[in-house]
Tab-separated table of C-alpha atoms in Angstrom:
chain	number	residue	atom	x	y	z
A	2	UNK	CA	0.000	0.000	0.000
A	3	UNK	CA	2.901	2.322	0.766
A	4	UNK	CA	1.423	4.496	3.853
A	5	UNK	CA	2.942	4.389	6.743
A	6	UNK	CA	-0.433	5.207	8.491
A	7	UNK	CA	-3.301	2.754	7.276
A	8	UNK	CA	-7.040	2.986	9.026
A	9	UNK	CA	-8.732	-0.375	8.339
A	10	UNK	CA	-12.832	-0.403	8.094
A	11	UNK	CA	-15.861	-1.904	6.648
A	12	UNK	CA	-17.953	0.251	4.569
A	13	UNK	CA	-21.160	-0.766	3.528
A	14	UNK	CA	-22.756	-0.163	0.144
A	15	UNK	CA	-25.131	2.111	1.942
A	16	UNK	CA	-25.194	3.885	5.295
A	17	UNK	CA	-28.548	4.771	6.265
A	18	UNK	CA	-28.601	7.246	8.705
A	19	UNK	CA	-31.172	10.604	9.196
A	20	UNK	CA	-30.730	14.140	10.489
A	21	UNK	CA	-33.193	16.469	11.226
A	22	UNK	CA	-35.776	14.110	9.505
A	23	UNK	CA	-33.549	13.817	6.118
A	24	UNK	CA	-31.338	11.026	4.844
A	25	UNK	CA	-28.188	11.831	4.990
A	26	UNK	CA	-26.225	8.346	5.148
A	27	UNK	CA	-24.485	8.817	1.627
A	28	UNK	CA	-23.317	12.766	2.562
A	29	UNK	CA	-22.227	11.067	6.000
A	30	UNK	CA	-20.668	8.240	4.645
A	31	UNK	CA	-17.918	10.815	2.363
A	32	UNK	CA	-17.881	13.101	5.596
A	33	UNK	CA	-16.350	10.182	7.787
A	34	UNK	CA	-13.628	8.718	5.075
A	35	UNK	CA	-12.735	11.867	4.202
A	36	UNK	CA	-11.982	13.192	7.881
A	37	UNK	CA	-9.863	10.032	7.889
A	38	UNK	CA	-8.034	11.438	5.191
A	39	UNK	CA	-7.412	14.466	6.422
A	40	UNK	CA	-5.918	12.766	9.151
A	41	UNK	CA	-3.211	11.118	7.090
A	42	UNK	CA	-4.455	7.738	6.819
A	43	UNK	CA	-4.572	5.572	3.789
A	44	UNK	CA	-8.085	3.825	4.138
A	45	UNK	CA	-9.079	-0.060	3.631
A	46	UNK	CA	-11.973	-1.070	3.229
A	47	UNK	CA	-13.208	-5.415	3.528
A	48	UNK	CA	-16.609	-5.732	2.012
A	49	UNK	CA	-18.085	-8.835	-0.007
A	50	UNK	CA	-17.581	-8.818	-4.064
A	51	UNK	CA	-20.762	-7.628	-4.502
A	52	UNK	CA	-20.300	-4.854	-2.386
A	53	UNK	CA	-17.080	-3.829	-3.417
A	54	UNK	CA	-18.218	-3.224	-7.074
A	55	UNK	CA	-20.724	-0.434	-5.085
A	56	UNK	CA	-17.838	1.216	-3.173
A	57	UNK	CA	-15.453	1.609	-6.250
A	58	UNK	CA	-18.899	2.970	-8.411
A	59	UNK	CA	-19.277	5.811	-5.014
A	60	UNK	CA	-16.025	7.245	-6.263
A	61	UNK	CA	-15.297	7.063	-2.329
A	62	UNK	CA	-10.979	7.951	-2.023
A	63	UNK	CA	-10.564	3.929	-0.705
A	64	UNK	CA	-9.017	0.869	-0.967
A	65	UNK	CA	-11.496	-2.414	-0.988
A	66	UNK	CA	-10.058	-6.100	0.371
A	67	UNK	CA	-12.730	-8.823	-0.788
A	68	UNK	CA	-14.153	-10.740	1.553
A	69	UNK	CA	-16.560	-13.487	1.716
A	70	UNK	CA	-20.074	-12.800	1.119
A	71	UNK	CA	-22.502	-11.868	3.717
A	72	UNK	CA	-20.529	-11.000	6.524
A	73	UNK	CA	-18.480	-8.191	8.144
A	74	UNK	CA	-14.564	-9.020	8.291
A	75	UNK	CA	-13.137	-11.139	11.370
A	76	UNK	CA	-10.754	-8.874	13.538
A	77	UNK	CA	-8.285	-11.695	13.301
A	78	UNK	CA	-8.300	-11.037	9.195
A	79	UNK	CA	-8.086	-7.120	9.747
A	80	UNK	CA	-5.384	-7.408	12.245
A	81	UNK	CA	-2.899	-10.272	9.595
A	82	UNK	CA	-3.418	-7.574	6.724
A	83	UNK	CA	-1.799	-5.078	8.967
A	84	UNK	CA	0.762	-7.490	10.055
A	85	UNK	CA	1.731	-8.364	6.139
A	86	UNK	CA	1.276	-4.586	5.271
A	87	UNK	CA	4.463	-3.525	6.791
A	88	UNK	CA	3.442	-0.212	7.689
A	89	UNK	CA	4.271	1.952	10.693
A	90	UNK	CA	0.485	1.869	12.493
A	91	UNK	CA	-2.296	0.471	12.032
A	92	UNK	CA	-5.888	1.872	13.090
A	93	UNK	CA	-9.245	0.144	13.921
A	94	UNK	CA	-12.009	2.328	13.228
A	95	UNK	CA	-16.229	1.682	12.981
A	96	UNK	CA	-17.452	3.024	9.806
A	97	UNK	CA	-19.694	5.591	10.766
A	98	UNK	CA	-17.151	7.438	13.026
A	99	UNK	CA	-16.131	10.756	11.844
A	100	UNK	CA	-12.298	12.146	13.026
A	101	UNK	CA	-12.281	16.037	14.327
A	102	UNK	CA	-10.294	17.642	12.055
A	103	UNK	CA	-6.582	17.668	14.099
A	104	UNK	CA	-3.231	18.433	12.079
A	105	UNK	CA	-1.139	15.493	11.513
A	106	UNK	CA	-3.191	13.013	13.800
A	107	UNK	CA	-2.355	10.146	12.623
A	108	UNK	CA	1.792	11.372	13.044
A	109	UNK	CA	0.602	11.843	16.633
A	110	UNK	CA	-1.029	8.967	17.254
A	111	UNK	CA	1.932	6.924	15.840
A	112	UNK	CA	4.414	8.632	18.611
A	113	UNK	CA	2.270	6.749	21.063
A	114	UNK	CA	2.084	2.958	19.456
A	115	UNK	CA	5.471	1.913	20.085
A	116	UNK	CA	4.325	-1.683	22.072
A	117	UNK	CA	1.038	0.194	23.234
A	118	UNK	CA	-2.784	-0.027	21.958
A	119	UNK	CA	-4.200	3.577	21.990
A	120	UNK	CA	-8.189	3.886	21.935
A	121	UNK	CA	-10.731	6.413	22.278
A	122	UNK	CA	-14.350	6.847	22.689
A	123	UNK	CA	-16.383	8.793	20.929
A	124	UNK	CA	-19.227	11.503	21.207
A	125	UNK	CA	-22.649	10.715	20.030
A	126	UNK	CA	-24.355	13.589	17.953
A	127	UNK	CA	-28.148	13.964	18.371
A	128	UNK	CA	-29.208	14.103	14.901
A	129	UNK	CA	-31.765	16.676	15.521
A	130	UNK	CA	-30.327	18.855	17.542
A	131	UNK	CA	-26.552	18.682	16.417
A	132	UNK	CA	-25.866	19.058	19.926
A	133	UNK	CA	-23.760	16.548	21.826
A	134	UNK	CA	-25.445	13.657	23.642
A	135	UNK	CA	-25.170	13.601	27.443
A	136	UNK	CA	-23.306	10.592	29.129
A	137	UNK	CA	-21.067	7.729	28.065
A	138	UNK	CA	-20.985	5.890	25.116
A	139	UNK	CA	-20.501	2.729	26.649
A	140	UNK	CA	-17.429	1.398	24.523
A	141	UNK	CA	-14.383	2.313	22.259
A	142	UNK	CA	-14.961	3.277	18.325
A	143	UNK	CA	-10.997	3.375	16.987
A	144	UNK	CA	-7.775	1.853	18.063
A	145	UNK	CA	-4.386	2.888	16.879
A	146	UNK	CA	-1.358	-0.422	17.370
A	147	UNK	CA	1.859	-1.273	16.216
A	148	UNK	CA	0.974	-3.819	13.297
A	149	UNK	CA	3.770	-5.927	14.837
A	150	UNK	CA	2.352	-6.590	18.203
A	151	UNK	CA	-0.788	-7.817	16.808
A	152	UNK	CA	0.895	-10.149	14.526
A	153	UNK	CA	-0.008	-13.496	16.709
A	154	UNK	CA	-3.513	-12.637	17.629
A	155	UNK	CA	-5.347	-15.760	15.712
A	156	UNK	CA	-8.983	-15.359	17.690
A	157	UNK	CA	-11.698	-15.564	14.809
A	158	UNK	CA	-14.686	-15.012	16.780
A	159	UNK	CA	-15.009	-11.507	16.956
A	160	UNK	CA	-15.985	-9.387	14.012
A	161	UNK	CA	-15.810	-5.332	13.224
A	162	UNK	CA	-18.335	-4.053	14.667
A	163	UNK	CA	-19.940	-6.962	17.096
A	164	UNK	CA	-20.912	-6.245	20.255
A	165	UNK	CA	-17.925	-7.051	22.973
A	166	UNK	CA	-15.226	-6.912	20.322
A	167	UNK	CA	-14.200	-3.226	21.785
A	168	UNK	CA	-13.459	-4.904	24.682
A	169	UNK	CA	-12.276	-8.070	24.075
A	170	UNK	CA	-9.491	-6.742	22.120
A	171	UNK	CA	-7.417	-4.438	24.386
A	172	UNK	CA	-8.000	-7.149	27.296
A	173	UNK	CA	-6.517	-9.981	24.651
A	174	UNK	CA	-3.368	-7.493	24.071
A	175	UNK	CA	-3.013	-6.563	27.595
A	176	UNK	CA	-2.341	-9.919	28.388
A	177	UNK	CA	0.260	-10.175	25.914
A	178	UNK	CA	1.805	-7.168	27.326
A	179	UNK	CA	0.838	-4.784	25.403
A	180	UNK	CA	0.307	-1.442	27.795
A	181	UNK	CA	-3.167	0.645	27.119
A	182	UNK	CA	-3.718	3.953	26.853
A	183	UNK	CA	-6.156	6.296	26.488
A	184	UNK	CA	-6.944	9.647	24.121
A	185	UNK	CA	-9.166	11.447	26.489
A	186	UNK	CA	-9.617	14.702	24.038
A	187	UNK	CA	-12.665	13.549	22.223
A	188	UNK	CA	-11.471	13.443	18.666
A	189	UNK	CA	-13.668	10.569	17.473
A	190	UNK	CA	-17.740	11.925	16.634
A	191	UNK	CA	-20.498	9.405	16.032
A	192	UNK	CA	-24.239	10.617	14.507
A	193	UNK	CA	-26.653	9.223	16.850
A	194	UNK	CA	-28.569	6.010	15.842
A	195	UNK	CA	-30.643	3.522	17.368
A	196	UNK	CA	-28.431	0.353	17.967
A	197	UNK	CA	-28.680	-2.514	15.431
A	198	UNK	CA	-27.761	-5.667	17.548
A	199	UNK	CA	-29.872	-7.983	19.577
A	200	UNK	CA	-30.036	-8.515	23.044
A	201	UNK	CA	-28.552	-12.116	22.247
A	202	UNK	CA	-25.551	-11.056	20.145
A	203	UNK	CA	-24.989	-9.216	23.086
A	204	UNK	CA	-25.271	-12.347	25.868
A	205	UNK	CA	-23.497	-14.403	23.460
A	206	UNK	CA	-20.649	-12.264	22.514
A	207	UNK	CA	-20.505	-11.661	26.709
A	208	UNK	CA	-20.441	-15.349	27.672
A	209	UNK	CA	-17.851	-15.986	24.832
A	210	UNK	CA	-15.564	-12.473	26.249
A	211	UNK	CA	-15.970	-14.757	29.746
A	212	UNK	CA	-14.417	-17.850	27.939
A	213	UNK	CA	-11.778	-16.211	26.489
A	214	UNK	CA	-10.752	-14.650	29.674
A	215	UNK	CA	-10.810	-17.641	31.592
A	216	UNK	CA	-8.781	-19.202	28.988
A	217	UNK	CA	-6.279	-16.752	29.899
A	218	UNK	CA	-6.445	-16.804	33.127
A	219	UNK	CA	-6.131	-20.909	32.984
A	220	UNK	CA	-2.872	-19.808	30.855
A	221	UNK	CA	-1.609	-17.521	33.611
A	222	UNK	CA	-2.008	-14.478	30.820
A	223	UNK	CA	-5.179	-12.883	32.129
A	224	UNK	CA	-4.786	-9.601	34.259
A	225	UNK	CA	-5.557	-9.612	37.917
A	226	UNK	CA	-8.318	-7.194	37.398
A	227	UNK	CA	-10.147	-9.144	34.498
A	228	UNK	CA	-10.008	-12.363	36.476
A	229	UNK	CA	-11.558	-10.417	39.498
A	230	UNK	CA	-14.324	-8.806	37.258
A	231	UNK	CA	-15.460	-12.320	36.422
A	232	UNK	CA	-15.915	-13.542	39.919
A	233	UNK	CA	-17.742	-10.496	41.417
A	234	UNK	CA	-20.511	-10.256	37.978
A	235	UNK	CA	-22.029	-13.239	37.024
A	236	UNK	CA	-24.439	-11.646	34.924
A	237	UNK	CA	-23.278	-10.018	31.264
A	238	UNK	CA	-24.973	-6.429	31.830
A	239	UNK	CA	-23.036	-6.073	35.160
A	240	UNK	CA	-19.527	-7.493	33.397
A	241	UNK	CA	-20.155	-5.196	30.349
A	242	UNK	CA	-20.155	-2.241	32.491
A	243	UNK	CA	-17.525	-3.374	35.006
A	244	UNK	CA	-15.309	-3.893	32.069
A	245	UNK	CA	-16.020	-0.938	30.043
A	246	UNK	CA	-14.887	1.155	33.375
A	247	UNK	CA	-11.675	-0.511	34.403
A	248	UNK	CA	-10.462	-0.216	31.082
A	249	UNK	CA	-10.777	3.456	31.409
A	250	UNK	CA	-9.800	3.511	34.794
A	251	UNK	CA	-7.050	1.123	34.052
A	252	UNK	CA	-5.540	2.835	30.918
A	253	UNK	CA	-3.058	5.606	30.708
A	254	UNK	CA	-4.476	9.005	29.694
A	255	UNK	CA	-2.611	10.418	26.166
A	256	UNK	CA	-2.680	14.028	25.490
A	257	UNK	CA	-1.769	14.590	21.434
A	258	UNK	CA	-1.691	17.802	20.745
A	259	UNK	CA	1.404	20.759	20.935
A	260	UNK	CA	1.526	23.431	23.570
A	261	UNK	CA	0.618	25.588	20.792
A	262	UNK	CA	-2.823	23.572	20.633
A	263	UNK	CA	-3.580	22.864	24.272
A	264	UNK	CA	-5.919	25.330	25.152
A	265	UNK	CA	-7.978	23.833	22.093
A	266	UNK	CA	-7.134	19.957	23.456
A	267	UNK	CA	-8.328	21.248	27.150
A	268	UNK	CA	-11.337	22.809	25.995
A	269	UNK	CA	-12.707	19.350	24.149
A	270	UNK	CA	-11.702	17.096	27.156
A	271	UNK	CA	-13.485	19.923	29.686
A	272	UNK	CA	-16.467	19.241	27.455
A	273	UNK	CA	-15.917	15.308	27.271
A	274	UNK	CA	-15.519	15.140	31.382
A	275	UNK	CA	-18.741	17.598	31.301
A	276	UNK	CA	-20.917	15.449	28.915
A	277	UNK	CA	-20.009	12.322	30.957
A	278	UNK	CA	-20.729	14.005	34.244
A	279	UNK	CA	-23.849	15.297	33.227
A	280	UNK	CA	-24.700	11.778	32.225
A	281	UNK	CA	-23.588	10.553	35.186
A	282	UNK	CA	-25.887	12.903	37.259
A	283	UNK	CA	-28.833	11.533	34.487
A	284	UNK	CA	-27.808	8.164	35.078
A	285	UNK	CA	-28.045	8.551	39.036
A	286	UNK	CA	-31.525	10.165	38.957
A	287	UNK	CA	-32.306	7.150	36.854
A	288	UNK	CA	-30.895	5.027	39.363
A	289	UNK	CA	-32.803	6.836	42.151
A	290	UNK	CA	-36.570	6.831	40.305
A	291	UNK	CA	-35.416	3.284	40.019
A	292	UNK	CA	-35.236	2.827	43.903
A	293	UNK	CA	-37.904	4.806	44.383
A	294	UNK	CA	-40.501	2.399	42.018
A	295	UNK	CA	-38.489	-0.421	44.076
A	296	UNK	CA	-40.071	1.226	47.217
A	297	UNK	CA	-43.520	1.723	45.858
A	298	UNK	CA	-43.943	-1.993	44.743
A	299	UNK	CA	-42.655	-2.958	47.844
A	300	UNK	CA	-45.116	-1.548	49.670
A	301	UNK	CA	-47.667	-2.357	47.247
A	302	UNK	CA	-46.635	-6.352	48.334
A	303	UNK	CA	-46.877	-5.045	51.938
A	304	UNK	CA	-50.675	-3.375	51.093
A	305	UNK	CA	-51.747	-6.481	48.789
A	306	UNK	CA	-50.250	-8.826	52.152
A	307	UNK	CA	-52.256	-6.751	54.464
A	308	UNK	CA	-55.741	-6.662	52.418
A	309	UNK	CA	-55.181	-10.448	52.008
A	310	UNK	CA	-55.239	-10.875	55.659
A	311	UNK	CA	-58.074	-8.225	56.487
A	312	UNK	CA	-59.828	-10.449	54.250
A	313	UNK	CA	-59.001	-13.564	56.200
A	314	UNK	CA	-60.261	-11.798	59.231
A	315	UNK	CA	-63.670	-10.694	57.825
A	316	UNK	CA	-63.959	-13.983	56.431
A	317	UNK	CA	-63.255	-15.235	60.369
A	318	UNK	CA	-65.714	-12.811	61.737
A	319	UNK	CA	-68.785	-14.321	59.798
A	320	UNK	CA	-67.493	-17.882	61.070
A	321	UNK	CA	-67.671	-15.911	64.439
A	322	UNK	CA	-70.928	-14.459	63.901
A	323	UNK	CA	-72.097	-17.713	62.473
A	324	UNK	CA	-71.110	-19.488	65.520
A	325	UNK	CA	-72.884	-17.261	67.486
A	326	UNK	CA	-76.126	-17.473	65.954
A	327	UNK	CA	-75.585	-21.594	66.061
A	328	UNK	CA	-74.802	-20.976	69.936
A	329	UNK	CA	-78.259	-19.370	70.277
A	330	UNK	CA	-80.270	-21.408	68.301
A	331	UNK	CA	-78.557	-24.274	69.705
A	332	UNK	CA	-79.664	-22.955	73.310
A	333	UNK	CA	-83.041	-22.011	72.377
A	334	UNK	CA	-82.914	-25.727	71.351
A	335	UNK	CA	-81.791	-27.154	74.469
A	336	UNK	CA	-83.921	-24.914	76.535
A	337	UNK	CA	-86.847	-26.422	74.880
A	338	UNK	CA	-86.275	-29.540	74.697
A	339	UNK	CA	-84.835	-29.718	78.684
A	340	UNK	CA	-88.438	-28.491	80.443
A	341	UNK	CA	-89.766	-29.296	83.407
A	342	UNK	CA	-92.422	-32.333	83.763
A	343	UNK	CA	-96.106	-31.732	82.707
A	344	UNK	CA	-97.412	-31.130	86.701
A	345	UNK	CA	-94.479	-29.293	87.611
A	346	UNK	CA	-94.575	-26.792	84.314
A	347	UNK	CA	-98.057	-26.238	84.887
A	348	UNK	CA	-97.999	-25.535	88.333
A	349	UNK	CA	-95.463	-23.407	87.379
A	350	UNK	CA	-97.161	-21.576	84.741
A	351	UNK	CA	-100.261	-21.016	87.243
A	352	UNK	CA	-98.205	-19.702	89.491
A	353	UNK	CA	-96.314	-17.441	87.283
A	354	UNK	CA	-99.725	-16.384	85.467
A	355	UNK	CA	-101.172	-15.543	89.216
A	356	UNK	CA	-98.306	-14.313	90.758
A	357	UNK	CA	-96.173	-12.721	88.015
A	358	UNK	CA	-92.300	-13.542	88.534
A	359	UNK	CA	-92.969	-13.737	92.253
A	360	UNK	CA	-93.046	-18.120	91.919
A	361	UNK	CA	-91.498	-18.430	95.239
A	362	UNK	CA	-94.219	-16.264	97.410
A	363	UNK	CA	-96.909	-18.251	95.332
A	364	UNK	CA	-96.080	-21.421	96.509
A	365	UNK	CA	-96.103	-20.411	99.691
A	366	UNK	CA	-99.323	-19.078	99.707
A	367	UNK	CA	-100.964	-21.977	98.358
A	368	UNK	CA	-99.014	-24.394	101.107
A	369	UNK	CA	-100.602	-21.842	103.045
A	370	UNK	CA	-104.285	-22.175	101.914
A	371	UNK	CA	-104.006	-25.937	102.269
A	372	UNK	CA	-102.976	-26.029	105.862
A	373	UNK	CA	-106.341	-23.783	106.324
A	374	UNK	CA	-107.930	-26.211	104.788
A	375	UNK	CA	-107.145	-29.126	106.782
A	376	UNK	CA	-107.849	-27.850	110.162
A	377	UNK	CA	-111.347	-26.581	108.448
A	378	UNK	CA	-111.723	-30.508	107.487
A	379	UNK	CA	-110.721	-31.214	111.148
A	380	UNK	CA	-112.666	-28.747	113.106
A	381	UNK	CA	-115.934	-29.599	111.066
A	382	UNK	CA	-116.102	-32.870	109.077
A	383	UNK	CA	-116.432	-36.671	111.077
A	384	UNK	CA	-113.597	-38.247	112.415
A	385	UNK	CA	-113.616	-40.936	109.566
A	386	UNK	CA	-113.821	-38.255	106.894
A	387	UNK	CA	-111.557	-36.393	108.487
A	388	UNK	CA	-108.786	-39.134	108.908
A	389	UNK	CA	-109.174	-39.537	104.553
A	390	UNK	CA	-109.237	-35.854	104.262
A	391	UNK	CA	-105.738	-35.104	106.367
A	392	UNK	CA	-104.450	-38.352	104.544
A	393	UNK	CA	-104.851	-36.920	101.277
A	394	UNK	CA	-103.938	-33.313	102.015
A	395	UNK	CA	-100.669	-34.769	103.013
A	396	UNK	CA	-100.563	-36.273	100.070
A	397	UNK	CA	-100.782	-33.752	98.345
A	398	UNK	CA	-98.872	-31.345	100.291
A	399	UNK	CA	-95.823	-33.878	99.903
A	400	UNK	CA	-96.866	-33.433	96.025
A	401	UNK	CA	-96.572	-29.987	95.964
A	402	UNK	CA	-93.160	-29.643	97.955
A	403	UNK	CA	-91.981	-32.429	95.369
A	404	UNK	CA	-93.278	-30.497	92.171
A	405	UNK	CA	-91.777	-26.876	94.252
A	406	UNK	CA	-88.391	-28.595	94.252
A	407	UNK	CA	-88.451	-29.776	90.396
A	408	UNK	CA	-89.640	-26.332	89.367
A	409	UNK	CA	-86.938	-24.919	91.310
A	410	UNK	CA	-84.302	-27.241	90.179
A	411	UNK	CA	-85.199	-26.664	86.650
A	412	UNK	CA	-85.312	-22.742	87.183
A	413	UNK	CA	-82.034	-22.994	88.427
A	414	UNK	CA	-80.548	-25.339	85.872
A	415	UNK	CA	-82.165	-23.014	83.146
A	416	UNK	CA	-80.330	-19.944	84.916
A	417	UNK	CA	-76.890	-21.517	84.395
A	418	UNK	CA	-77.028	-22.799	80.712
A	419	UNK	CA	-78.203	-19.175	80.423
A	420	UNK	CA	-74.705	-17.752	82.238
A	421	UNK	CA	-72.778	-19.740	80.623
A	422	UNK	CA	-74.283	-19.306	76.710
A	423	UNK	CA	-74.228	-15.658	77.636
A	424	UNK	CA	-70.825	-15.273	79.150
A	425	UNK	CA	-69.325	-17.376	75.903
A	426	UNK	CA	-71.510	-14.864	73.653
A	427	UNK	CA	-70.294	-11.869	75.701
A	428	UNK	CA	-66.230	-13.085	74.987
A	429	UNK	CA	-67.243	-14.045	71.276
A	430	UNK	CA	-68.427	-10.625	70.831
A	431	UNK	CA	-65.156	-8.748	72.377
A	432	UNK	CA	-63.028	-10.478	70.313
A	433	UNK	CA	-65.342	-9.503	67.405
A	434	UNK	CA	-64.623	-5.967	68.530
A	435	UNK	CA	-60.843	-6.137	68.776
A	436	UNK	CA	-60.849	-7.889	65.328
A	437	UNK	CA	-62.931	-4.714	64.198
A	438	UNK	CA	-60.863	-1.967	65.915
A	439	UNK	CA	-57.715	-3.309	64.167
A	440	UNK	CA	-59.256	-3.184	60.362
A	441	UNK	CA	-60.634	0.301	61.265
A	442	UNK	CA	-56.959	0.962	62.186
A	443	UNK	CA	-55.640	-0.546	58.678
């Protein structure tokens, strides 16, 4: 190729991206390869036949590598045509990525390769606004080597542009000694887009990143802190963000730019370190609404727990109530079918009908009349009649203090069950109360 500065890519045939409602992808597509240019890198392209014959017909200032159809080029292919090239660096770079326009980047960036892998982020562009977007990116968009100290990676998994592959590759040359660092001024711009891989690209690019760590670390290659990040996440959303901040914790900050130029260099990283920081401050609100809808549904549980068991208790105070009304009819039951005997409830009856609830003094009274009665038959009637007549007013004097004592027994007995269905009533309702008082409290 002849450049000692060659940026390798994938281009496709057509970029579709939109600002401010518009397609722009083809105007975008010349923006980015050209800012490479003006960089002073010699660009490379590896797109399918088919593709290729598309690129050369854009008129696009490039270089195409054929590839096989259908896919985007393996990072192990990218990284042995750099190797073979012979140049003096080598770059990495997603195609939609635009460069700011810096004098002699790429001659600064290659004072920083010598056995190191330098990377940067980049800053997302809303395409409606064409105002910065707040936060992170999430992941690293270029890297600048040494094609020599790539020359033995052989991992085909990973492809340009796959999820993971931004940071499987700096931990794969770290543990090959390679040292990382870091451009902090913000020279790489992205137009905002809604991401085009699935949730399980991303899982299975993560559990594959996992392997090839432990691989290492079974080799006695893998870094201390990778081998740690894998035994504190177990989950791939964790581990993608773990890893994504120890490598920028972890690499060595790289300022490019002269003293001439480092007001300019300051003011972009002041607004990179602001962006992120805002987005940090975003991400921590989000983080706190997040708690905060945590503590709502918990206590929606609690409320759904408690209404379950108010219901249990009103369901338990109709067994109560039920009971209670079984109790009564149960004694009303009893108390009919325990009355006195026929002479006994009668005389009873009589005597309550005469004497109201006075029974007692009734009773007496007749006892009373009956003696009278006796010394009338006595004083006035013959002896003979008078012997039958005292006979049988004994009689039935010993009757009626017989019948007195039943009706008295049964009075009595009648009073108890009475108590005692009355006192269990009286303790059925409290508890009825209590068990009221607390759901007016709920």
């Amino acid at each position: 190729m002849g450049s000692e500065f060659i940026l390798l890519t994938s281009i496709p045939p057509r970029l579709d991206r939109r600002r401010h409602g518009r397609d722009v992808g083809t105007d975008y597509q010349r923006s980015c390869v050209e800012s490479w240019i003006n960089a002073g890198f010699s660009v490379v392209s590896f797109n399918a036949k088919e593709e290729a014959e598309t690129l050369r017909r854009s008129g696009l200032p490039i270089s195409v590598e054929i590839i096989d159809s259908g896919v985007r080029p393996r990072i192990r292919d990218l990284l042995a045509f750099a190797s073979a090239n012979g140049t003096r660096m080598c770059g990495l770079v997603n195609a939609d990525c635009k460069f700011v326009r810096t004098p002699d980047l790429a001659s600064k960036l290659s004072a920083h390769v010598d056995s190191t892998l330098l990377f940067s982020e980049r800053i997302d562009i809303d395409p409606e606004t064409d105002l910065p977007v707040l936060g992170n990116c999430g992941g690293f968009d270029a890297f600048f080597f040494d094609p020599a100290s790539v020359a033995d990676v052989t991992d085909s998994f990973f492809r340009l542009g796959d999820t993971w592959w931004d940071y499987w590759f700096p931990c794969e040359l770290a543990a090959r000694g390679i040292a990382l660092q870091r451009l902090e001024t913000p020279f790489v711009l992205h137009l905002w887009h809604e991401r085009t891989w699935s949730a399980d690209d991303h899982l299975r690019n993560g559990n594959y990143f996992r392997t090839c760590v432990t691989r290492l670390d079974a080799e006695g290659r893998a870094p201390k802190e990778l081998t740690e990040l894998l035994a504190k996440h177990d989950d791939v959303i964790s581990l993608a963000s773990a890893t994504y901040a120890r490598l920028r914790r972890d690499s060595v900050p790289v300022e490019l730019l002269s003293a001439d130029d480092a007001p300019m260099e300051n003011l972009l990283r002041r607004l990179r370190e602001s962006l992120a920081t805002v987005g940090a401050t975003q991400t921590w609100r989000v983080k706190s609404l997040n708690s905060q809808l945590r503590a709502v549904r918990d206590q929606l549980r609690i409320s759904e727990a408690e209404n379950q068991r108010l219901t249990k208790a009103r369901s338990k105070l109709r067994l109560d109530i039920d009971g209670i009304i079984k109790s009564i009819d149960a004694y009303e039951r009893e108390r009919g079918a325990q009355t006195a005997p026929w002479p006994a409830a009668m005389i009873g009856r009589v005597t309550h009908a005469v004497f109201g609830g006075r029974a007692r003094v009734g009773l007496f009274w007749i006892a009373l009349l009956l003696v009278l009665l006796f010394a009338v038959t006595v004083l006035f009637l013959p002896q003979a009649l008078a012997v039958w007549a005292l006979a049988g007013l004994v009689c039935l004097l010993l009757a009626l203090v017989v019948v007195a004592r039943q009706v008295l027994r049964a009075a009595r007995a009648r009073a108890r069950r009475a108590q005692n269905a009355y006192g269990q009533l009286a303790k059925r309702v409290q508890k009825l109360r209590k068990l009221s008082g607390d759901a007016e409290k709920r």
